Short mmCIF file of C-alpha atoms in Angstrom, two decimals:
data_model
loop_
_atom_site.label_atom_id
_atom_site.label_comp_id
_atom_site.label_asym_id
_atom_site.label_seq_id
_atom_site.Cartn_x
_atom_site.Cartn_y
_atom_site.Cartn_z
CA MET A 1 77.98 211.04 -138.11
CA TYR A 2 79.50 214.41 -139.04
CA GLY A 3 82.63 212.66 -140.28
CA ALA A 4 80.61 210.16 -142.29
CA VAL A 5 78.47 212.87 -143.90
CA LYS A 6 81.52 215.02 -144.62
CA PHE A 7 83.27 212.06 -146.25
CA SER A 8 80.23 211.04 -148.32
CA ILE A 9 79.26 214.57 -149.42
CA GLY A 10 82.30 216.78 -148.83
CA GLY A 11 84.64 214.45 -150.70
CA PRO A 12 82.55 214.27 -153.90
CA LEU A 13 81.93 218.04 -153.71
CA LYS A 14 85.66 218.73 -153.68
CA LEU A 15 86.27 216.29 -156.52
CA ALA A 16 83.43 217.56 -158.70
CA PHE A 17 83.75 221.32 -158.15
CA ARG A 18 87.40 221.67 -157.03
CA PRO A 19 86.83 224.80 -154.90
CA TRP A 20 89.89 227.01 -154.49
CA VAL A 21 90.79 228.31 -151.04
CA GLU A 22 92.88 231.23 -149.81
CA GLY A 23 93.81 231.92 -146.19
CA LEU A 24 93.28 228.42 -144.84
CA GLU A 25 96.12 229.09 -142.39
CA ASN A 26 93.88 231.63 -140.62
CA ILE A 27 91.70 228.85 -139.21
CA PRO A 28 93.09 227.84 -135.79
CA ALA A 29 94.04 224.20 -135.42
CA GLU A 30 92.21 224.11 -132.09
CA GLY A 31 90.17 226.34 -129.82
CA PRO A 32 86.97 228.28 -130.45
CA ALA A 33 86.39 230.77 -133.25
CA ILE A 34 83.49 232.37 -135.08
CA LEU A 35 83.40 232.07 -138.88
CA ALA A 36 81.40 235.01 -140.24
CA SER A 37 80.59 234.54 -143.91
CA ASN A 38 78.67 236.20 -146.69
CA HIS A 39 75.74 234.10 -147.91
CA LEU A 40 75.23 233.59 -151.64
CA SER A 41 73.85 230.08 -151.91
CA PHE A 42 72.35 227.15 -150.04
CA SER A 43 75.59 225.33 -150.86
CA ASP A 44 77.73 227.72 -148.75
CA SER A 45 77.12 225.55 -145.69
CA PHE A 46 78.54 222.57 -147.59
CA PHE A 47 81.54 224.03 -149.40
CA LEU A 48 83.05 225.74 -146.35
CA PRO A 49 83.03 222.66 -144.08
CA ALA A 50 84.24 220.55 -147.02
CA VAL A 51 87.55 222.42 -147.21
CA LEU A 52 88.19 222.54 -143.44
CA ASP A 53 89.66 219.82 -141.30
CA ARG A 54 87.66 220.93 -138.27
CA LYS A 55 83.92 220.65 -137.69
CA VAL A 56 81.88 223.82 -138.25
CA THR A 57 78.47 224.21 -136.64
CA PHE A 58 75.94 226.49 -138.35
CA ILE A 59 72.45 227.39 -137.26
CA ALA A 60 69.58 226.46 -139.57
CA LYS A 61 65.88 227.26 -139.62
CA ALA A 62 63.76 224.83 -137.61
CA GLU A 63 61.64 223.93 -140.64
CA TYR A 64 64.52 221.78 -141.90
CA PHE A 65 64.10 219.59 -138.81
CA THR A 66 60.31 219.48 -138.49
CA THR A 67 59.05 218.89 -142.06
CA PRO A 68 56.79 215.77 -142.08
CA GLY A 69 57.13 212.80 -144.41
CA ILE A 70 60.04 210.66 -145.57
CA LYS A 71 61.75 213.57 -147.29
CA GLY A 72 61.39 215.67 -144.15
CA ARG A 73 62.90 212.97 -141.94
CA MET A 74 65.80 212.52 -144.36
CA THR A 75 66.41 216.28 -144.43
CA ALA A 76 66.33 216.46 -140.62
CA ALA A 77 68.74 213.53 -140.31
CA PHE A 78 71.11 215.14 -142.80
CA PHE A 79 71.19 218.52 -141.04
CA LYS A 80 71.67 216.88 -137.67
CA GLY A 81 74.44 214.78 -139.19
CA VAL A 82 76.35 217.81 -140.44
CA GLY A 83 76.03 219.50 -137.06
CA GLN A 84 73.40 222.12 -137.89
CA LEU A 85 71.46 223.58 -134.97
CA PRO A 86 67.72 224.24 -135.40
CA VAL A 87 66.47 227.76 -134.66
CA ASP A 88 62.78 228.66 -134.59
CA ARG A 89 62.38 231.80 -136.69
CA SER A 90 58.67 232.28 -135.96
CA GLY A 91 59.52 235.31 -133.83
CA ALA A 92 62.41 237.65 -134.67
CA ARG A 93 63.45 238.19 -131.07
CA GLY A 94 63.07 234.53 -130.14
CA ALA A 95 65.10 233.47 -133.15
CA GLY A 96 67.87 235.91 -132.28
CA GLU A 97 68.10 234.77 -128.66
CA ALA A 98 68.10 231.11 -129.73
CA ALA A 99 70.90 231.77 -132.23
CA ILE A 100 72.96 233.58 -129.61
CA LYS A 101 72.54 230.81 -127.04
CA SER A 102 73.41 228.16 -129.65
CA GLY A 103 76.51 230.08 -130.69
CA ILE A 104 77.72 230.54 -127.12
CA ASP A 105 77.24 226.81 -126.43
CA VAL A 106 79.34 225.91 -129.47
CA ILE A 107 82.11 228.36 -128.53
CA GLU A 108 82.17 227.13 -124.92
CA ARG A 109 82.80 223.62 -126.25
CA GLY A 110 85.90 224.99 -127.98
CA GLU A 111 84.51 224.49 -131.49
CA LEU A 112 84.00 226.55 -134.64
CA PHE A 113 80.70 228.39 -134.94
CA GLY A 114 79.56 229.47 -138.42
CA ILE A 115 77.18 232.36 -138.91
CA TYR A 116 75.86 234.50 -141.77
CA PRO A 117 75.63 238.10 -140.47
CA GLU A 118 73.29 239.09 -143.33
CA GLY A 119 70.70 236.74 -141.83
CA THR A 120 69.60 235.33 -145.19
CA ARG A 121 70.93 234.67 -148.66
CA SER A 122 71.70 237.64 -150.88
CA PRO A 123 68.90 238.06 -153.45
CA ASP A 124 71.19 239.47 -156.15
CA GLY A 125 74.80 238.64 -155.34
CA ARG A 126 75.52 241.92 -153.51
CA LEU A 127 76.63 242.17 -149.89
CA TYR A 128 74.00 243.51 -147.50
CA ARG A 129 74.08 245.11 -144.08
CA GLY A 130 74.89 242.72 -141.26
CA LYS A 131 72.41 242.22 -138.44
CA PRO A 132 73.93 243.35 -135.14
CA GLY A 133 72.50 240.55 -133.02
CA GLY A 134 73.95 237.06 -133.10
CA LEU A 135 77.47 237.63 -134.42
CA ALA A 136 78.48 240.56 -132.23
CA ARG A 137 76.80 239.31 -129.07
CA VAL A 138 78.38 235.85 -129.30
CA ALA A 139 81.77 237.40 -129.99
CA LEU A 140 81.57 239.84 -127.07
CA ALA A 141 80.03 237.34 -124.65
CA THR A 142 82.72 234.71 -125.28
CA GLY A 143 85.76 236.70 -126.39
CA ALA A 144 86.20 234.31 -129.34
CA PRO A 145 87.98 235.69 -132.41
CA VAL A 146 85.87 236.42 -135.48
CA ILE A 147 87.24 235.12 -138.79
CA PRO A 148 85.73 236.81 -141.87
CA VAL A 149 85.00 234.45 -144.76
CA ALA A 150 84.04 235.25 -148.36
CA MET A 151 82.27 232.71 -150.55
CA ILE A 152 82.96 233.40 -154.23
CA ASP A 153 80.62 232.47 -157.13
CA THR A 154 78.65 229.82 -155.22
CA GLU A 155 75.41 231.46 -156.39
CA LYS A 156 76.36 230.70 -160.02
CA ILE A 157 76.47 226.95 -159.46
CA GLN A 158 72.71 226.53 -159.26
CA PRO A 159 70.82 229.77 -159.96
CA PRO A 160 67.09 229.97 -159.16
CA GLY A 161 65.04 227.91 -161.61
CA LYS A 162 67.93 225.61 -162.55
CA VAL A 163 67.53 221.94 -161.65
CA LEU A 164 71.02 220.70 -162.47
CA PRO A 165 74.08 222.40 -160.96
CA LYS A 166 76.73 223.91 -163.18
CA LEU A 167 80.18 222.37 -162.81
CA MET A 168 82.47 225.28 -162.02
CA ARG A 169 85.06 226.25 -159.42
CA PRO A 170 83.73 228.34 -156.55
CA GLY A 171 86.16 230.07 -154.24
CA ILE A 172 86.62 230.65 -150.51
CA ARG A 173 88.73 233.46 -149.05
CA ILE A 174 89.44 233.34 -145.34
CA GLY A 175 90.61 236.51 -143.64
CA LYS A 176 92.72 237.11 -140.58
CA PRO A 177 91.03 236.76 -137.15
CA LEU A 178 89.49 239.91 -135.68
CA ASP A 179 89.83 240.53 -131.95
CA PHE A 180 87.07 242.49 -130.23
CA GLY A 181 88.41 242.09 -126.70
CA ARG A 182 88.34 245.89 -126.32
CA TYR A 183 84.54 245.67 -126.19
CA GLN A 184 84.39 242.83 -123.66
CA GLY A 185 81.27 243.04 -121.47
CA MET A 186 79.54 245.53 -123.77
CA GLU A 187 77.39 243.01 -125.63
CA HIS A 188 74.21 244.89 -124.71
CA ASP A 189 75.37 248.25 -126.07
CA ARG A 190 73.63 248.59 -129.44
CA PHE A 191 76.19 251.08 -130.73
CA VAL A 192 79.02 248.67 -129.94
CA LEU A 193 77.11 245.79 -131.55
CA ARG A 194 76.67 247.86 -134.69
CA ALA A 195 80.35 248.87 -134.74
CA VAL A 196 81.52 245.24 -134.39
CA THR A 197 79.12 244.02 -137.09
CA ASP A 198 80.09 246.78 -139.52
CA GLU A 199 83.79 246.07 -139.04
CA VAL A 200 83.25 242.39 -139.84
CA MET A 201 81.11 243.22 -142.88
CA TYR A 202 83.80 245.59 -144.15
CA GLU A 203 86.38 242.80 -143.99
CA ILE A 204 84.00 240.42 -145.81
CA MET A 205 83.46 243.07 -148.49
CA LYS A 206 87.22 243.40 -149.03
CA LEU A 207 87.61 239.64 -149.29
CA SER A 208 84.63 239.04 -151.59
CA GLY A 209 84.83 242.14 -153.81
CA GLN A 210 81.05 242.42 -153.61
CA GLU A 211 79.16 245.68 -153.94
CA TYR A 212 77.94 246.70 -150.49
CA VAL A 213 74.32 247.77 -149.94
CA ASP A 214 73.51 249.50 -146.65
CA ILE A 215 70.12 247.88 -146.12
CA TYR A 216 69.17 244.47 -144.76
CA ALA A 217 68.86 241.61 -147.24
CA THR A 218 65.38 240.83 -145.91
CA ALA A 219 64.28 244.37 -146.84
CA ALA A 220 65.87 244.00 -150.27
CA LYS A 221 64.01 240.73 -150.84
CA ARG A 222 60.77 242.42 -149.86
CA GLN A 223 61.45 245.29 -152.27
CA ILE A 224 62.28 242.86 -155.07
CA ALA A 225 59.10 240.87 -154.38
CA GLU A 226 57.00 244.05 -154.33
CA ALA A 227 58.61 245.25 -157.57
CA ALA A 228 57.94 241.88 -159.21
CA LYS A 229 54.34 242.00 -157.99
CA ALA A 230 53.92 245.55 -159.30
CA GLU A 231 55.41 244.55 -162.66
CA LYS A 232 53.10 241.55 -162.87
CA GLN A 233 50.11 243.78 -162.04
CA ALA A 234 51.21 246.31 -164.66
CA GLN A 235 51.53 243.54 -167.24
CA LYS A 236 48.07 242.28 -166.29
CA GLN A 237 46.59 245.78 -166.63
CA ALA A 238 48.40 246.26 -169.94
CA GLY A 239 46.98 242.95 -171.14
CA GLN A 240 43.49 243.96 -170.08
CA ALA A 241 43.89 247.35 -171.78
CA ARG A 242 45.10 245.60 -174.93
CA LYS A 243 42.09 243.29 -174.89
CA GLU A 244 39.76 246.24 -174.38
CA ALA A 245 41.43 248.07 -177.26
CA GLU A 246 41.16 245.01 -179.47
CA LYS A 247 37.50 244.60 -178.46
CA THR A 248 36.79 248.27 -179.19
CA ALA A 249 38.57 248.01 -182.53
CA ALA A 250 36.60 244.89 -183.39
CA GLU A 251 33.36 246.61 -182.43
CA LYS A 252 34.23 249.62 -184.57
CA THR A 253 35.14 247.35 -187.47
CA ALA A 254 31.86 245.48 -187.09
CA GLU A 255 29.97 248.77 -186.87
CA LYS A 256 31.72 250.10 -189.95
CA THR A 257 31.03 246.86 -191.81
CA ALA A 258 27.38 247.06 -190.83
CA GLU A 259 27.20 250.67 -192.00
CA GLN A 260 28.83 249.72 -195.28
CA GLY A 261 26.37 246.84 -195.62
CA GLN A 262 23.43 249.14 -194.95
CA LYS A 263 24.76 251.66 -197.43
CA ALA A 264 25.28 248.98 -200.05
CA GLN A 265 21.78 247.69 -199.41
CA LYS A 266 20.40 251.21 -199.70
CA ASP A 267 22.32 251.79 -202.93
CA GLN A 268 21.05 248.49 -204.25
CA SER A 269 17.49 249.42 -203.29
CA GLY A 270 17.94 252.78 -205.01
CA ARG A 271 19.24 251.14 -208.16
CA THR A 272 16.35 248.67 -208.09
CA ALA A 273 13.82 251.48 -207.63
CA GLU A 274 15.44 253.46 -210.44
CA LYS A 275 15.27 250.41 -212.66
CA ASP A 276 11.63 249.90 -211.78
CA ASN A 277 10.90 253.59 -212.51
CA SER A 278 12.65 253.28 -215.85
CA ALA A 279 10.61 250.20 -216.68
CA ASP A 280 7.38 251.97 -215.70
CA GLN A 281 8.33 254.96 -217.81
CA GLY A 282 9.09 252.65 -220.70
CA ASP A 283 5.70 251.02 -220.38
CA LYS A 284 4.05 254.46 -220.34
CA ASP A 285 5.99 255.49 -223.41
CA ASP A 286 5.01 252.30 -225.21
CA LYS A 287 1.36 252.84 -224.35
CA GLY A 288 1.56 256.46 -225.49
CA ASN A 289 3.13 255.50 -228.79
CA LYS A 290 0.54 252.81 -229.35
CA GLY A 291 -2.27 255.21 -228.64
CA GLU A 292 -0.78 257.77 -230.98
CA GLN A 293 -0.50 255.14 -233.70
CA GLU A 294 -4.11 254.10 -233.21
CA ARG A 295 -5.34 257.72 -233.51
CA SER A 296 -3.25 258.26 -236.61
CA GLY A 297 -4.69 255.11 -238.22
CA SER A 298 -8.19 256.16 -237.56
#
């Protein structure tokens, strides 16, 4: 099934995107090896196997295999077809042990095992600190060579929010195999695990040209999510403050208009009263003049 899926998907991928490859000669024609790659896009697990003659087995989160419904069954069949191994990530330690066991099984069969040391996709295209569990422990437990791999520009093909992929040429650089035989039997020494992982990440950085960030990608994603949440909250507060300001301004305008109306009404009342007083005074003057005329006549 792997061959059928690779032919039906890998072939069209190569024709449509024409990925360029450097260092293909560093992949052994036979025997086990670990392919340690940076992780920029969901498509990384498709482009790398597409350009290799040999089967590559990656680990994938168990949700891809257990989602209900027709779509879920199709997804599960696809990932099984391309040789992906399900790993339950519900517990960090359990996931790590499952990944290690899966990797060792693949290596013991003499096959190629693919792994992303960052543990998750890069949130911003930079290279993040490698996790010292699966990669180093599988390498030290089996003695298999580690081949650093750099995926180039795969994240630009279908950025977040884009439905249709962009037709462009991604790249793949494959480095020379790294031998960690000097650490054989030390797979439980955390300092050795960190040293092995950092050496692999350094080689990936040189191949990819990415900026290196010495924190885990999961922590970076959390920081980005928290920053986005804080920005959204700030925008919400700013919107509320703007509404309050507009409401206050409207109330002041209404109050001012009412005051002006009252003043105008008062002025009008004053003018009316003055007019009435003038009329009364005129009447008095007319009566006085009439009385004066009457006295003069008499």
